[in-house]
Tab-separated table of C-alpha atoms and ligand atoms in Angstrom:
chain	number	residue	atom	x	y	z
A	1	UNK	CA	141.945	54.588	18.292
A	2	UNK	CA	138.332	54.601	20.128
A	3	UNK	CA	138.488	58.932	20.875
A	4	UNK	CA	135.983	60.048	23.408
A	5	UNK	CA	133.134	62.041	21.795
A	6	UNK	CA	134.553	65.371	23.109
A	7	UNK	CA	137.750	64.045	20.959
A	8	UNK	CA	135.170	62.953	18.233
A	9	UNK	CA	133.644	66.587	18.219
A	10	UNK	CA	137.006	68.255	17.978
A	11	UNK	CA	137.993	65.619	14.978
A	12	UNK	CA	134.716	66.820	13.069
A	13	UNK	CA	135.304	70.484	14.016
A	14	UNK	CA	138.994	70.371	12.854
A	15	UNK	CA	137.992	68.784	9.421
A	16	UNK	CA	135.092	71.000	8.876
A	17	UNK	CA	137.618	73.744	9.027
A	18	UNK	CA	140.143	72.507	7.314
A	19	UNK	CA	137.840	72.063	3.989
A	20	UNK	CA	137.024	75.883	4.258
A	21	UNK	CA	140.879	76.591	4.677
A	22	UNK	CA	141.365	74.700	1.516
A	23	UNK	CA	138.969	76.303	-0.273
A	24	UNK	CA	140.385	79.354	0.476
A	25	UNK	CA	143.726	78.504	0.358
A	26	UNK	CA	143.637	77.640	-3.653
A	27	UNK	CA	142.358	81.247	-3.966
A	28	UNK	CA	144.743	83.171	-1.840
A	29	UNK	CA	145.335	85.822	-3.440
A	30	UNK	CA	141.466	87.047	-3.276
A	31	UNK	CA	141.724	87.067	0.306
A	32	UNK	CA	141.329	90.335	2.339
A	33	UNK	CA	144.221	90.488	4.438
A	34	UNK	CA	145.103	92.996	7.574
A	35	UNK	CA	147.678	93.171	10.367
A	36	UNK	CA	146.954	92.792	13.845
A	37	UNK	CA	150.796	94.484	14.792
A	38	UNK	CA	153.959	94.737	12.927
A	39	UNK	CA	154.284	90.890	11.021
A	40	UNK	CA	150.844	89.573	12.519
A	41	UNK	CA	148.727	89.264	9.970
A	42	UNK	CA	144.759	87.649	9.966
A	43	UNK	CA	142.652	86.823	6.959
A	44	UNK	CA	138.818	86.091	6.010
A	45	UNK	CA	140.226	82.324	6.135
A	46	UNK	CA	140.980	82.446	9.663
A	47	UNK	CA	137.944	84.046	10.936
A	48	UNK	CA	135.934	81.606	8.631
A	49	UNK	CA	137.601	78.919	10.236
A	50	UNK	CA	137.132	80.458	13.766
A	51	UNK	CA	133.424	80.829	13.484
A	52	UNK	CA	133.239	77.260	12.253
A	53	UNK	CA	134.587	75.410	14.841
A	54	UNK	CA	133.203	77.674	17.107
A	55	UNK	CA	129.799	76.519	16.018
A	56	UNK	CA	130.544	73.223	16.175
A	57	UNK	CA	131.970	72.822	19.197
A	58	UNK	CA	130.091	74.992	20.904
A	59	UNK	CA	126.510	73.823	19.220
A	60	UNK	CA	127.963	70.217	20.912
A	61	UNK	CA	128.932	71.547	24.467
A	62	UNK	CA	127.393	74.650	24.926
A	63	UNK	CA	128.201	74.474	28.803
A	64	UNK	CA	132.032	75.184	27.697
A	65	UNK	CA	134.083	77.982	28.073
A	66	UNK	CA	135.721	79.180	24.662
A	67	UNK	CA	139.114	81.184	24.224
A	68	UNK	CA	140.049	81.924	20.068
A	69	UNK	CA	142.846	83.308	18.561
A	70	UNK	CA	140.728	85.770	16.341
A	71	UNK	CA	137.578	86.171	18.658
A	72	UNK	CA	138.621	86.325	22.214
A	73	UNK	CA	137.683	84.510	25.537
A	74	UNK	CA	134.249	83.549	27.072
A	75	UNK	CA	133.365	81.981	29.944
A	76	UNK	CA	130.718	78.954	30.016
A	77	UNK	CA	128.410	77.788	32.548
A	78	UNK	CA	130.762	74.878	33.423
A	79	UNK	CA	133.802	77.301	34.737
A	80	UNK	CA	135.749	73.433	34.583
A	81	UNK	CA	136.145	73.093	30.969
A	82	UNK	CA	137.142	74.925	28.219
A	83	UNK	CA	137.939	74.922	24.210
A	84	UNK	CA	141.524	76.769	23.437
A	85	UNK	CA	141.500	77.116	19.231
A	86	UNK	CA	143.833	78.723	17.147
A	87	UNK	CA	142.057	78.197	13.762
A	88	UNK	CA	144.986	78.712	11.444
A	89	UNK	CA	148.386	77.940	12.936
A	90	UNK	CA	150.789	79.565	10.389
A	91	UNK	CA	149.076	82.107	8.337
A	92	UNK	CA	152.225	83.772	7.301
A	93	UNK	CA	152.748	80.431	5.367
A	94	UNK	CA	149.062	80.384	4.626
A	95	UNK	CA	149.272	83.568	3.224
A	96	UNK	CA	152.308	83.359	1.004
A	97	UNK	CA	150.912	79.802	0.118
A	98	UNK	CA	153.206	77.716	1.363
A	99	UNK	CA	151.517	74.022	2.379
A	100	UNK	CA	152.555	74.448	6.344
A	101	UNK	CA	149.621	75.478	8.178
A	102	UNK	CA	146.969	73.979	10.655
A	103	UNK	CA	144.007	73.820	12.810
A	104	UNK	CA	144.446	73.249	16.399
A	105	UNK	CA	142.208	72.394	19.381
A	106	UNK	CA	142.913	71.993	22.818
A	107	UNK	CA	140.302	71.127	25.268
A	108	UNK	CA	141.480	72.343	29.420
A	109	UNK	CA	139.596	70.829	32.129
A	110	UNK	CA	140.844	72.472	35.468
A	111	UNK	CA	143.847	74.159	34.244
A	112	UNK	CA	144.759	70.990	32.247
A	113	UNK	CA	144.846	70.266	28.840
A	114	UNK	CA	142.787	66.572	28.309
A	115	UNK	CA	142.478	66.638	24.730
A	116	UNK	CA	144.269	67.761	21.431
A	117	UNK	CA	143.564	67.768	17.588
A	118	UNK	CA	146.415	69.486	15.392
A	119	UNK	CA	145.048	69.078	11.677
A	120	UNK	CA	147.268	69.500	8.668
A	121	UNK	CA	144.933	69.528	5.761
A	122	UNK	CA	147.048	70.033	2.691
A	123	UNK	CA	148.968	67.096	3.766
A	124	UNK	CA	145.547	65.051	5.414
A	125	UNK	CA	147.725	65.015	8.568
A	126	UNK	CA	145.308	64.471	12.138
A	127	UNK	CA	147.608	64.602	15.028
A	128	UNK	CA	145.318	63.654	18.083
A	129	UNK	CA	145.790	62.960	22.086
A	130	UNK	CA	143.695	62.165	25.076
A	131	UNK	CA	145.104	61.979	28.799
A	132	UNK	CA	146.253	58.831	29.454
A	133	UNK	CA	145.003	57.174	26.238
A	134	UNK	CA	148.149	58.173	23.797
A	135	UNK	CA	148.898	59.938	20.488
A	136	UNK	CA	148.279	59.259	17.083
A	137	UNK	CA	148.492	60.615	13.458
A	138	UNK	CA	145.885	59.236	11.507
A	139	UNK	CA	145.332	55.992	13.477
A	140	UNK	CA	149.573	55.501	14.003
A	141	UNK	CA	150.587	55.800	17.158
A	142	UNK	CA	152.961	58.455	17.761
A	143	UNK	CA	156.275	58.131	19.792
A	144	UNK	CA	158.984	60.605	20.172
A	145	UNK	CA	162.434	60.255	18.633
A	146	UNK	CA	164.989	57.896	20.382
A	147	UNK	CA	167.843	60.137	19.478
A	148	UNK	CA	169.804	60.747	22.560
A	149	UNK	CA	173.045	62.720	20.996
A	150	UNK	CA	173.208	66.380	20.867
A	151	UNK	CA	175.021	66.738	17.711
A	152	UNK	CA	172.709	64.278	15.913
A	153	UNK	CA	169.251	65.906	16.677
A	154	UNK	CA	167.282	68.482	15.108
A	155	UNK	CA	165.306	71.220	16.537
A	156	UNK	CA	162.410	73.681	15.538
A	157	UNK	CA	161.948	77.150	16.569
A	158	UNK	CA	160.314	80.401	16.012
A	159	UNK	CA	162.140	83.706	15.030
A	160	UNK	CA	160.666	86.625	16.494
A	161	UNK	CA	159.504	88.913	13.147
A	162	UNK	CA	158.413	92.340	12.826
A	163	UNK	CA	160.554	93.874	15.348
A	164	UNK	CA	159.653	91.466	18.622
A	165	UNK	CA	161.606	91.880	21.859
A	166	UNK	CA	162.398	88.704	22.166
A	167	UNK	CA	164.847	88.971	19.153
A	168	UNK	CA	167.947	89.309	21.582
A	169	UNK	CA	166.975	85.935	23.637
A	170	UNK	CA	166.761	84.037	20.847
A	171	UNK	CA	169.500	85.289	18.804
A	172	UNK	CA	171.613	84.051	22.170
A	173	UNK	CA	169.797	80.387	21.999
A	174	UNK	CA	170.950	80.191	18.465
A	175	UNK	CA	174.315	81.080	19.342
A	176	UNK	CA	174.796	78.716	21.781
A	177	UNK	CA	172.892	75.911	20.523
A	178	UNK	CA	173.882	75.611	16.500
A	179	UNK	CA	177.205	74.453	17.404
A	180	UNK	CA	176.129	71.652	19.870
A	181	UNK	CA	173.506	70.345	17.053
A	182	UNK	CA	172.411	69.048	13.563
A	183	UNK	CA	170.470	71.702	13.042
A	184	UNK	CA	167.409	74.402	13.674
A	185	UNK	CA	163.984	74.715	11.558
A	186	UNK	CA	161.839	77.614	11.245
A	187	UNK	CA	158.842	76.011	9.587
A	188	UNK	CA	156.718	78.614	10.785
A	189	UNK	CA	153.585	77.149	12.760
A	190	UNK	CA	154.158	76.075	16.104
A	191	UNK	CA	151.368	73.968	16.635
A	192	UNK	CA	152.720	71.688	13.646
A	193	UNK	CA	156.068	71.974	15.573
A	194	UNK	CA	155.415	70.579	18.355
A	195	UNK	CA	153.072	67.376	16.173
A	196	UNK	CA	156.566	66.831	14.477
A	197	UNK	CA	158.529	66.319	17.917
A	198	UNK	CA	155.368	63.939	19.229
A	199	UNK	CA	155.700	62.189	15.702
A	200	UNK	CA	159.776	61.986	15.990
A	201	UNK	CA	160.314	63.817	13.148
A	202	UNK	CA	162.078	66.683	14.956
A	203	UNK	CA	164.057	65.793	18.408
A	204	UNK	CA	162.798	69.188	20.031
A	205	UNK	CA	161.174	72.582	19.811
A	206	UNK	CA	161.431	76.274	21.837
A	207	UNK	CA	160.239	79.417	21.299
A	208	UNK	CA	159.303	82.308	23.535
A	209	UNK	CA	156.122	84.757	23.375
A	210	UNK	CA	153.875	81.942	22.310
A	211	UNK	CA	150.013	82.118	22.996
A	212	UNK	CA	148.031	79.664	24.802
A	213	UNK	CA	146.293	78.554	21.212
A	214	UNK	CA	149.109	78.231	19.600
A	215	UNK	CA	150.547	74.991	22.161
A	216	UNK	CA	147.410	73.645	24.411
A	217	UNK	CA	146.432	71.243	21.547
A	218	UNK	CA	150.336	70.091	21.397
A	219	UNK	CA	150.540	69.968	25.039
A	220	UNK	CA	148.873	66.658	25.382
A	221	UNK	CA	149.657	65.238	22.288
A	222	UNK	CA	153.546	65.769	22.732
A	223	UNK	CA	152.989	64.107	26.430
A	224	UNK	CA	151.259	61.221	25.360
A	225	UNK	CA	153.608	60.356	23.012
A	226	UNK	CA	156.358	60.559	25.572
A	227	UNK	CA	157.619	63.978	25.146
A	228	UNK	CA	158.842	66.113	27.971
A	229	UNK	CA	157.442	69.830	27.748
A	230	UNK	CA	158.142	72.518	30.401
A	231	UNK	CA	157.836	76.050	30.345
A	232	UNK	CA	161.613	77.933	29.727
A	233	UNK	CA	161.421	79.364	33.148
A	234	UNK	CA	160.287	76.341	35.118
A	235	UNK	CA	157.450	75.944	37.237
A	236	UNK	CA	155.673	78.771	35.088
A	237	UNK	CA	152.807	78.117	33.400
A	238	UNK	CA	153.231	77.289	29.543
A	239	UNK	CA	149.650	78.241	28.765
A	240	UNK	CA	149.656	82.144	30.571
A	241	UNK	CA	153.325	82.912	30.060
A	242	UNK	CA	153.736	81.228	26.187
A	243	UNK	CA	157.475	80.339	26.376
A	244	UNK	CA	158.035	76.658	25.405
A	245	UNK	CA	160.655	73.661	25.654
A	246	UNK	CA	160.183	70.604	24.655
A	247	UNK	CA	162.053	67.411	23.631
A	248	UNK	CA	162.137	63.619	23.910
A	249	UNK	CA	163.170	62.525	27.309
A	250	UNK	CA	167.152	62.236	26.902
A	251	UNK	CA	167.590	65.542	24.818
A	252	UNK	CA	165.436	67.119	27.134
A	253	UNK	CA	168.363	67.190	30.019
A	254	UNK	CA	170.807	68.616	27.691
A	255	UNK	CA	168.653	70.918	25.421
A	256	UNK	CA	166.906	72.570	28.116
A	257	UNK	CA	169.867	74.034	29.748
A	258	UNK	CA	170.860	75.763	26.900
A	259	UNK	CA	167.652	77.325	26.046
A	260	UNK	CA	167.705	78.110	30.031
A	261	UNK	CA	171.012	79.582	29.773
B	301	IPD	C1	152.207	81.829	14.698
B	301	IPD	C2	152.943	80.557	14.323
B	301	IPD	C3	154.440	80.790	14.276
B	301	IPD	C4	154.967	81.376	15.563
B	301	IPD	C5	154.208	82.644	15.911
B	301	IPD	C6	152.702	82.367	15.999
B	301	IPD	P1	149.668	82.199	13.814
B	301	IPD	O1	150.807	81.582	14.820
B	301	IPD	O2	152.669	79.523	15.236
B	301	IPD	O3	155.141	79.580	14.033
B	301	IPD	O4	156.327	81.641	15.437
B	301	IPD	O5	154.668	83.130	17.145
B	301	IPD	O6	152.026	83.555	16.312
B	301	IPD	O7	149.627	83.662	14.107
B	301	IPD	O8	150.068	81.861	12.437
B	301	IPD	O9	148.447	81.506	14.297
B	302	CA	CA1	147.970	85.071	14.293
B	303	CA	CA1	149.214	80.311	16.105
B	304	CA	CA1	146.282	81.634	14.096
């Protein structure tokens, strides 16, 4: 695909990244680790990984606003535009080295996200999207699953840890949506989760208390690959209120619901 240069400046940015990640993921157990709240933990890889796409990105546009997981929100000059990064999606995993984890970056122009990079490095996965102009993982072009039966169709998830109050919503969704599927996945980084339903591989994905890091980058790229993705309450805001469905189109109408109770 022929990306933009703000989608060729996010590609660098996300590999840049992902080489310190790697590097520090072979040595994980050196890393200096603390908690952020109960469960929430953050690491010298993610800051690392912060400051350099940070630098990149903001070295190329430094007219754009910036919001980070692990350094906060900034406004630019151009109040239009700005970068939404969570430099390591799945740290738990990260952490406990398991191979699920990724960089993602979202780029909102007027409330809107216009571009998205989700990169898997310990599996070279690049999940990219730009309005109008389709997904792809490394240079494949990306289409939802085709599934259309309850019962045959998988879905991922997040479970609330370290004492969340969303355990009691969720612990309902299961309830009422295990029986009516194949099955539920807790892989553990959402950005990745929502790739996988853009790529087919799962046939949709909720969760609640989300950030707006965690799912701008897999806004776009779900959506140009076909996806439907709607906030659980509708008409809110996905980015400000973090609390996610999303599906291909004909799982969508019977998913939803139950996630909507
Ligand atoms: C987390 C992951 C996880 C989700 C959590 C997020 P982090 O992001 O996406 O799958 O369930 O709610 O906070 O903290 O690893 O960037
Ligand atoms: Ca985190
Ligand atoms: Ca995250
Ligand atoms: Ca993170």
């Amino acid at each position: 695909m022929q990306g933009s240069a703000n989608l060729n400046l996010m590609i660098k940015a996300a590999r840049k990244a992902g080489r310190s990640l790697v590097k520090d993921f072979r040595e994980v157990e050196n890393l200096q680790v603390s908690m952020k709240g109960a469960g929430d933990f953050v690491s010298k890889a993610d800051i690392a990984a912060e400051g350099i796409i940070r630098e990149e990105l903001m070295n190329g546009r430094p007219n754009y606003g910036w919001l980070g997981e692990e350094g906060g929100g900034e406004p630019g000059k151009d109040p239009t535009r700005r970068w939404i990064v969570d430099p390591l999606d799945g740290t738990t995993n990260f952490l406990h080295g398991l191979p699920h984890w990724a960089v993602s970056i979202g780029l909102e122009h007027k409330g809107e996200i216009v571009a998205g990079v989700i990169y898997d490095p310990a599996k070279d996965e690049m999940f990219v999207a730009e309005k109008g102009q389709g997904a792809f993982m490394n240079e494949t072009r990306l289409r939802v699953s085709a599934r259309t039966k309850m019962i045959e169709a998988i879905f991922a998830t997040g479970l609330p840890f370290g004492g969340r109050s969303d355990l009691p919503e969720t612990l309902q969704d299961l309830a009422r949506l295990l029986p009516a599927c194949a099955g539920v996945r807790r892989w553990g980084a959402a950005a990745l989760d929502l790739a996988y339903v853009a790529a087919g591989r799962y046939d949709g994905f909720w969760e609640r208390r989300l950030h707006a890091w965690d799912v701008a980058a897999g806004l776009v790229i779900l959506r140009e690959a076909g996806g439907l993705v709607e906030a659980i309450t509708p008409g809110e805001d996905i980015l400000s209120s973090g609390e996610i469905v999303a599906a291909n189109e004909a799982i969508f109408d019977k998913f939803a619901p139950i996630i909507r109770g």
